[in-house]
Short mmCIF file of C-alpha atoms in Angstrom, two decimals:
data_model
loop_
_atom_site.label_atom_id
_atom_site.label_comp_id
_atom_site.label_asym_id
_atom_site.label_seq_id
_atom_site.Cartn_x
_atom_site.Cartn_y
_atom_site.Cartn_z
CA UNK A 537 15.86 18.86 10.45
CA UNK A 538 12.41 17.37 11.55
CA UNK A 539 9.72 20.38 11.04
CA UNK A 540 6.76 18.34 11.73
CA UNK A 541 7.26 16.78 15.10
CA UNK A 542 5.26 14.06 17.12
CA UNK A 543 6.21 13.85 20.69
CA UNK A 544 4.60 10.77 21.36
CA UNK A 545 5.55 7.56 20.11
CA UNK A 546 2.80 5.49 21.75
CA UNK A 547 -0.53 5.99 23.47
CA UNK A 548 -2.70 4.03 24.98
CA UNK A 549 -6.41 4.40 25.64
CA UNK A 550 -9.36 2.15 26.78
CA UNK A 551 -12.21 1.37 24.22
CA UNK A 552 -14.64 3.98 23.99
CA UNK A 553 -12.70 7.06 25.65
CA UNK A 554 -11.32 9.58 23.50
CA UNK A 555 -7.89 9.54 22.51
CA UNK A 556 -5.90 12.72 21.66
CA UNK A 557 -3.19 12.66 19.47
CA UNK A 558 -0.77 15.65 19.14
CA UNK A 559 2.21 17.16 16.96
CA UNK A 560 3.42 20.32 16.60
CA UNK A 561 6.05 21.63 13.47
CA UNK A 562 8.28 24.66 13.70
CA UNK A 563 7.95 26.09 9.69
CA UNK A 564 5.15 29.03 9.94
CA UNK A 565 4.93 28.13 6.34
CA UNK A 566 2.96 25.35 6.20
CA UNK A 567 -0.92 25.77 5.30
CA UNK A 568 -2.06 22.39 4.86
CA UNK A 569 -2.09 19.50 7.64
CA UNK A 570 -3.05 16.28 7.03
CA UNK A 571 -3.49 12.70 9.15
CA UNK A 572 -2.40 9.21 7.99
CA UNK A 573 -2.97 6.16 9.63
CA UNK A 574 -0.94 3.17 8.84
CA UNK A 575 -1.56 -0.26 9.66
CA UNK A 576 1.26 -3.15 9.77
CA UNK A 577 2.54 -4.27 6.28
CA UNK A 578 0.47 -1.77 4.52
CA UNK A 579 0.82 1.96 3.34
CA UNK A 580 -0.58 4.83 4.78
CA UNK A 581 -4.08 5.65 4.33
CA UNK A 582 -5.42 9.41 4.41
CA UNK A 583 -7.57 9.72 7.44
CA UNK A 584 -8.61 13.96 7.81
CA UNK A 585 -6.99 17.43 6.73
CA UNK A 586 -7.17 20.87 7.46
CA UNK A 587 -6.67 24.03 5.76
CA UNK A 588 -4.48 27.32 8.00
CA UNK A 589 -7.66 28.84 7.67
CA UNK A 590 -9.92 26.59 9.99
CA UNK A 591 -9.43 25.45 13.09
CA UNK A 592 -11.63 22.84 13.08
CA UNK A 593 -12.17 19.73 10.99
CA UNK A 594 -14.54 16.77 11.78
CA UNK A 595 -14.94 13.71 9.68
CA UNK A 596 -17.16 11.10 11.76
CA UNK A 597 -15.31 10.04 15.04
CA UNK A 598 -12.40 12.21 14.04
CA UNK A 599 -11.16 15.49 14.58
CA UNK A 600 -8.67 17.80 13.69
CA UNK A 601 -7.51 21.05 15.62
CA UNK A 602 -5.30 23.32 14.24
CA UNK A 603 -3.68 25.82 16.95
CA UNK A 604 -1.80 28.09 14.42
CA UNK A 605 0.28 30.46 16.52
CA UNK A 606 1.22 27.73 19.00
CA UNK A 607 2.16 25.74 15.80
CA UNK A 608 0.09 22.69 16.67
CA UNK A 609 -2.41 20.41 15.86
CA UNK A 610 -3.96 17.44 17.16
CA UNK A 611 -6.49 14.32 16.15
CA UNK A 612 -9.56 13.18 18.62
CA UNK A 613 -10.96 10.09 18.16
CA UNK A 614 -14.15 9.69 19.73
CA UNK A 615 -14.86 6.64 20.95
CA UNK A 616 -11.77 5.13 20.40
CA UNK A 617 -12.32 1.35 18.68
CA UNK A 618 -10.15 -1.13 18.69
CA UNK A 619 -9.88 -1.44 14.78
CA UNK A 620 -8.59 2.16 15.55
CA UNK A 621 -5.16 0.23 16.88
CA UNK A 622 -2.57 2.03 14.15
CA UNK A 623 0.35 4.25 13.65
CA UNK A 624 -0.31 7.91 13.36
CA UNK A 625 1.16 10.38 10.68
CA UNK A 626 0.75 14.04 11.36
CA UNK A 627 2.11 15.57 7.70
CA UNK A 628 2.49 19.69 6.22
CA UNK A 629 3.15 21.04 3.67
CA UNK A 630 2.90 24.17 1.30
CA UNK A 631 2.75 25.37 -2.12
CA UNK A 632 5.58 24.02 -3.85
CA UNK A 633 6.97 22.05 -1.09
CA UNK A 634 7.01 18.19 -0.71
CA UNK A 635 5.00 16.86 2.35
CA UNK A 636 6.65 16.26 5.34
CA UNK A 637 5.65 13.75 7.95
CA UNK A 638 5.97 13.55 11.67
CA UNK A 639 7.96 10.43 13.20
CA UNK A 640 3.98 8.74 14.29
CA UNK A 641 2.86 7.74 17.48
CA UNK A 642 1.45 4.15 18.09
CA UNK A 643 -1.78 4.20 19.21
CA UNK A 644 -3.35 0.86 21.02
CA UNK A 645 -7.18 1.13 22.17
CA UNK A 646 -7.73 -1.57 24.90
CA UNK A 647 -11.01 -3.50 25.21
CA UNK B 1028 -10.61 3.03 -9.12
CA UNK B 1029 -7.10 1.03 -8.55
CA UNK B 1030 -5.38 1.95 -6.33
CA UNK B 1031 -1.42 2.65 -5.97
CA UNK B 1032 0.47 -0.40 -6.50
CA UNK B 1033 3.79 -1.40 -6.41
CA UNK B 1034 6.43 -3.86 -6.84
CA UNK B 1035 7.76 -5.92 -6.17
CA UNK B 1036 6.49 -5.87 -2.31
CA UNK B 1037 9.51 -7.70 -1.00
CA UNK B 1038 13.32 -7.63 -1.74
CA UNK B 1039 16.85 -9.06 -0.10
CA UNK B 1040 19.74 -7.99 -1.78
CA UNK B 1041 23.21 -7.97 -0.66
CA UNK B 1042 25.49 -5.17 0.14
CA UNK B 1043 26.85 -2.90 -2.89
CA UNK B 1044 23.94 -4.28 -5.41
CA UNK B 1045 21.41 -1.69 -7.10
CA UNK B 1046 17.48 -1.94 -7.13
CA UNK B 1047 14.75 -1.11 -8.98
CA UNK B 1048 11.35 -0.34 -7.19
CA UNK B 1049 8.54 0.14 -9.47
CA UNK B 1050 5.44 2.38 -8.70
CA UNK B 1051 1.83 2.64 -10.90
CA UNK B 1052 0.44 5.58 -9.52
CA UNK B 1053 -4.14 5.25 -9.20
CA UNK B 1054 -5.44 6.22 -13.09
CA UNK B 1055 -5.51 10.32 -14.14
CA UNK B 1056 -2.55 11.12 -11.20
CA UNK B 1057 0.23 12.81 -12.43
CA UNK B 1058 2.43 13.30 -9.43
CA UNK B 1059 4.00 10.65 -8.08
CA UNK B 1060 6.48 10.84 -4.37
CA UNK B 1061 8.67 8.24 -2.67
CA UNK B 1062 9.54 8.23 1.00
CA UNK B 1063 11.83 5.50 2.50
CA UNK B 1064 10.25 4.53 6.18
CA UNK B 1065 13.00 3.17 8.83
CA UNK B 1066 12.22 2.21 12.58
CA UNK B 1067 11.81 5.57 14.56
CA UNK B 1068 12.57 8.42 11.65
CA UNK B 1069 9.27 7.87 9.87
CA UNK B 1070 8.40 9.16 6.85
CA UNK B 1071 11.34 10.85 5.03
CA UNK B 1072 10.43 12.36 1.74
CA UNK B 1073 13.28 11.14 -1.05
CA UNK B 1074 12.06 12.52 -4.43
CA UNK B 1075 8.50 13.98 -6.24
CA UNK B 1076 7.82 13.78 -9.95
CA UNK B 1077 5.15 15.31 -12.48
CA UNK B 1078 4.60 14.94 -15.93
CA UNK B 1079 8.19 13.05 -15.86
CA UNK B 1080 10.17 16.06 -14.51
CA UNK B 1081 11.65 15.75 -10.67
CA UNK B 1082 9.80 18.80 -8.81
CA UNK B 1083 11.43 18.36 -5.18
CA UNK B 1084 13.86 16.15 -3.87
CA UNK B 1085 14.62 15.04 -0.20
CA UNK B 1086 18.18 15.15 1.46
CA UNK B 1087 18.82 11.51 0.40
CA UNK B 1088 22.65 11.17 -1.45
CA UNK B 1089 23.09 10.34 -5.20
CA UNK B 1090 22.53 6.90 -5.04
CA UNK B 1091 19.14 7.22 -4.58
CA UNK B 1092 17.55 7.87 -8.11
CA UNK B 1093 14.05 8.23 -10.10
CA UNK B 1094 12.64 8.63 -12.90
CA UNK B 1095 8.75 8.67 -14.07
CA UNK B 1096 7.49 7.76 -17.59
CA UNK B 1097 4.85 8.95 -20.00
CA UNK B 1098 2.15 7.24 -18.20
CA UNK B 1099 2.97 8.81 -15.17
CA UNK B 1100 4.06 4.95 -13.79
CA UNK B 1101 7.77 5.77 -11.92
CA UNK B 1102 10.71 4.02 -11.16
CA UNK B 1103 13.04 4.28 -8.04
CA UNK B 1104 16.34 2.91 -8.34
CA UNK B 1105 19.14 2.64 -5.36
CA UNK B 1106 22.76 2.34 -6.48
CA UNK B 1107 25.84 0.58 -4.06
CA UNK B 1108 23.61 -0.45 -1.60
CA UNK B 1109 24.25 -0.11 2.40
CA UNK B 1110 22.85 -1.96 4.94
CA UNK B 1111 21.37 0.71 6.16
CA UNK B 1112 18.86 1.24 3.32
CA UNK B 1113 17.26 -2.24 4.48
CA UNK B 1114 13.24 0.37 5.17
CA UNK B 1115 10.26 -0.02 3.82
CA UNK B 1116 9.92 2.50 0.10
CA UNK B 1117 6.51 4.34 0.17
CA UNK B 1118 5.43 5.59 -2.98
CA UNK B 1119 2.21 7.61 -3.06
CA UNK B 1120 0.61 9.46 -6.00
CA UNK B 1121 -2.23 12.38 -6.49
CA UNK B 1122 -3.55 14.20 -8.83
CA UNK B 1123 -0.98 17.09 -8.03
CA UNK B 1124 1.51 17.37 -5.31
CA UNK B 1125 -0.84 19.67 -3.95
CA UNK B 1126 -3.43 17.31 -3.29
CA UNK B 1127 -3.74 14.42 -0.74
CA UNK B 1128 -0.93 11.93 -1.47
CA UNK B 1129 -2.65 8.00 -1.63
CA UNK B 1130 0.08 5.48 -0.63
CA UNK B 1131 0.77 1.76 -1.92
CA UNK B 1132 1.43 -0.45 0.39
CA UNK B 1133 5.51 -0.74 0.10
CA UNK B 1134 8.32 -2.68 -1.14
CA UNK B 1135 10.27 -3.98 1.86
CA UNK B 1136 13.84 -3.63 0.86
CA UNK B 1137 16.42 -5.58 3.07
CA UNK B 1138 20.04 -5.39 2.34
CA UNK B 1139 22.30 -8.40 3.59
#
């Protein structure tokens, strides 16, 4: 049963616009959201998180917004780079509970 | 700091052998989790250990074991293997499950 849900496996944006990346989970338990971003042949690296109690996290060109009754969150990335070219996790979890990641959506930012 | 490694980062076995994957979690983490990536199911969560004691486990059958030692370092091991566990084994550590997970970069298993 997939509680952490990405909608979108690929996006594609120009260089320099902002690209908005989405997911949404169903388990009203979940209190912690985090963003991986995962290049070809390598792991996952940690990119932003945010707490259920904000609904706003920025780190540089990157954004998290957390829409907690619609069950949603999404990334900006502002401008978009083409080093930004990746696959994107969306992951929750809570207390006790192992982290559970969202299917990714492919991003490719166009010269 | 070091980060998460593991090994071996490449594998072929055949159909109905077992595999070890080894994971060294970065120095001082305790908890270490595997996930098995496949094309178009993502990240699926098999097992998380701490302090050497399995804390949550995935929906993944028996086959699919772990352990961790003393020095938090862990082991994954896959018994009678199908060929559809050919994916790519994540393992990621952090201080506690609680905190943000740091990946290695994968052993790519492929069963023939």
């Amino acid at each position: 049963d997939q509680q952490v849900k990405q909608n979108s496996p690929s996006l594609s944006v120009q260089e320099g616009r902002i690209s908005i990346l989405n997911c949404d989970y169903t388990n009203s338990m979940f209190d912690y959201f985090l963003w991986y971003k995962k290049y070809p042949a390598e792991g996952p690296t940690f990119l932003i998180s945010i707490s259920s109690i904000k609904d706003k996290n920025e780190d540089g060109r990157f954004t998290v917004f957390l829409n907690k009754s619609a069950k949603h969150l999404s990334l900006h990335i502002v401008p978009s780079q083409p080093g930004d070219s990746a696959v994107y996790f969306c992951a929750a979890f809570f207390s006790g509970y192992a982290l559970n990641f969202g299917k990714g959506t492919s991003l490719l930012v166009t010269p | 700091k070091a980060g998460v490694t593991q090994t071996p980062r490449y594998l072929i076995k055949t159909r109905g052998q077992q595999v070890t994957l080894s994971c060294s979690p970065i120095s001082g983490h305790r908890s270490v989790s595997w996930y098995q990536q496949t094309p178009g199911q993502g990240l699926q969560f098999l097992f998380e250990y701490f302090s050497e004691t399995q804390r949550n486990k995935g929906n993944f059958p028996g086959r699919f074991s772990g352990r961790q030692f003393s020095n938090s370092r862990s082991e994954m091991n896959v018994s009678t293997l199908e060929l559809g566990d050919s994916a790519l084994y994540l393992c990621a550590s952090s201080a506690d499950v609680e905190e943000t997970q740091y990946f290695g970069p994968g052993t790519r298993l492929l069963v023939l």
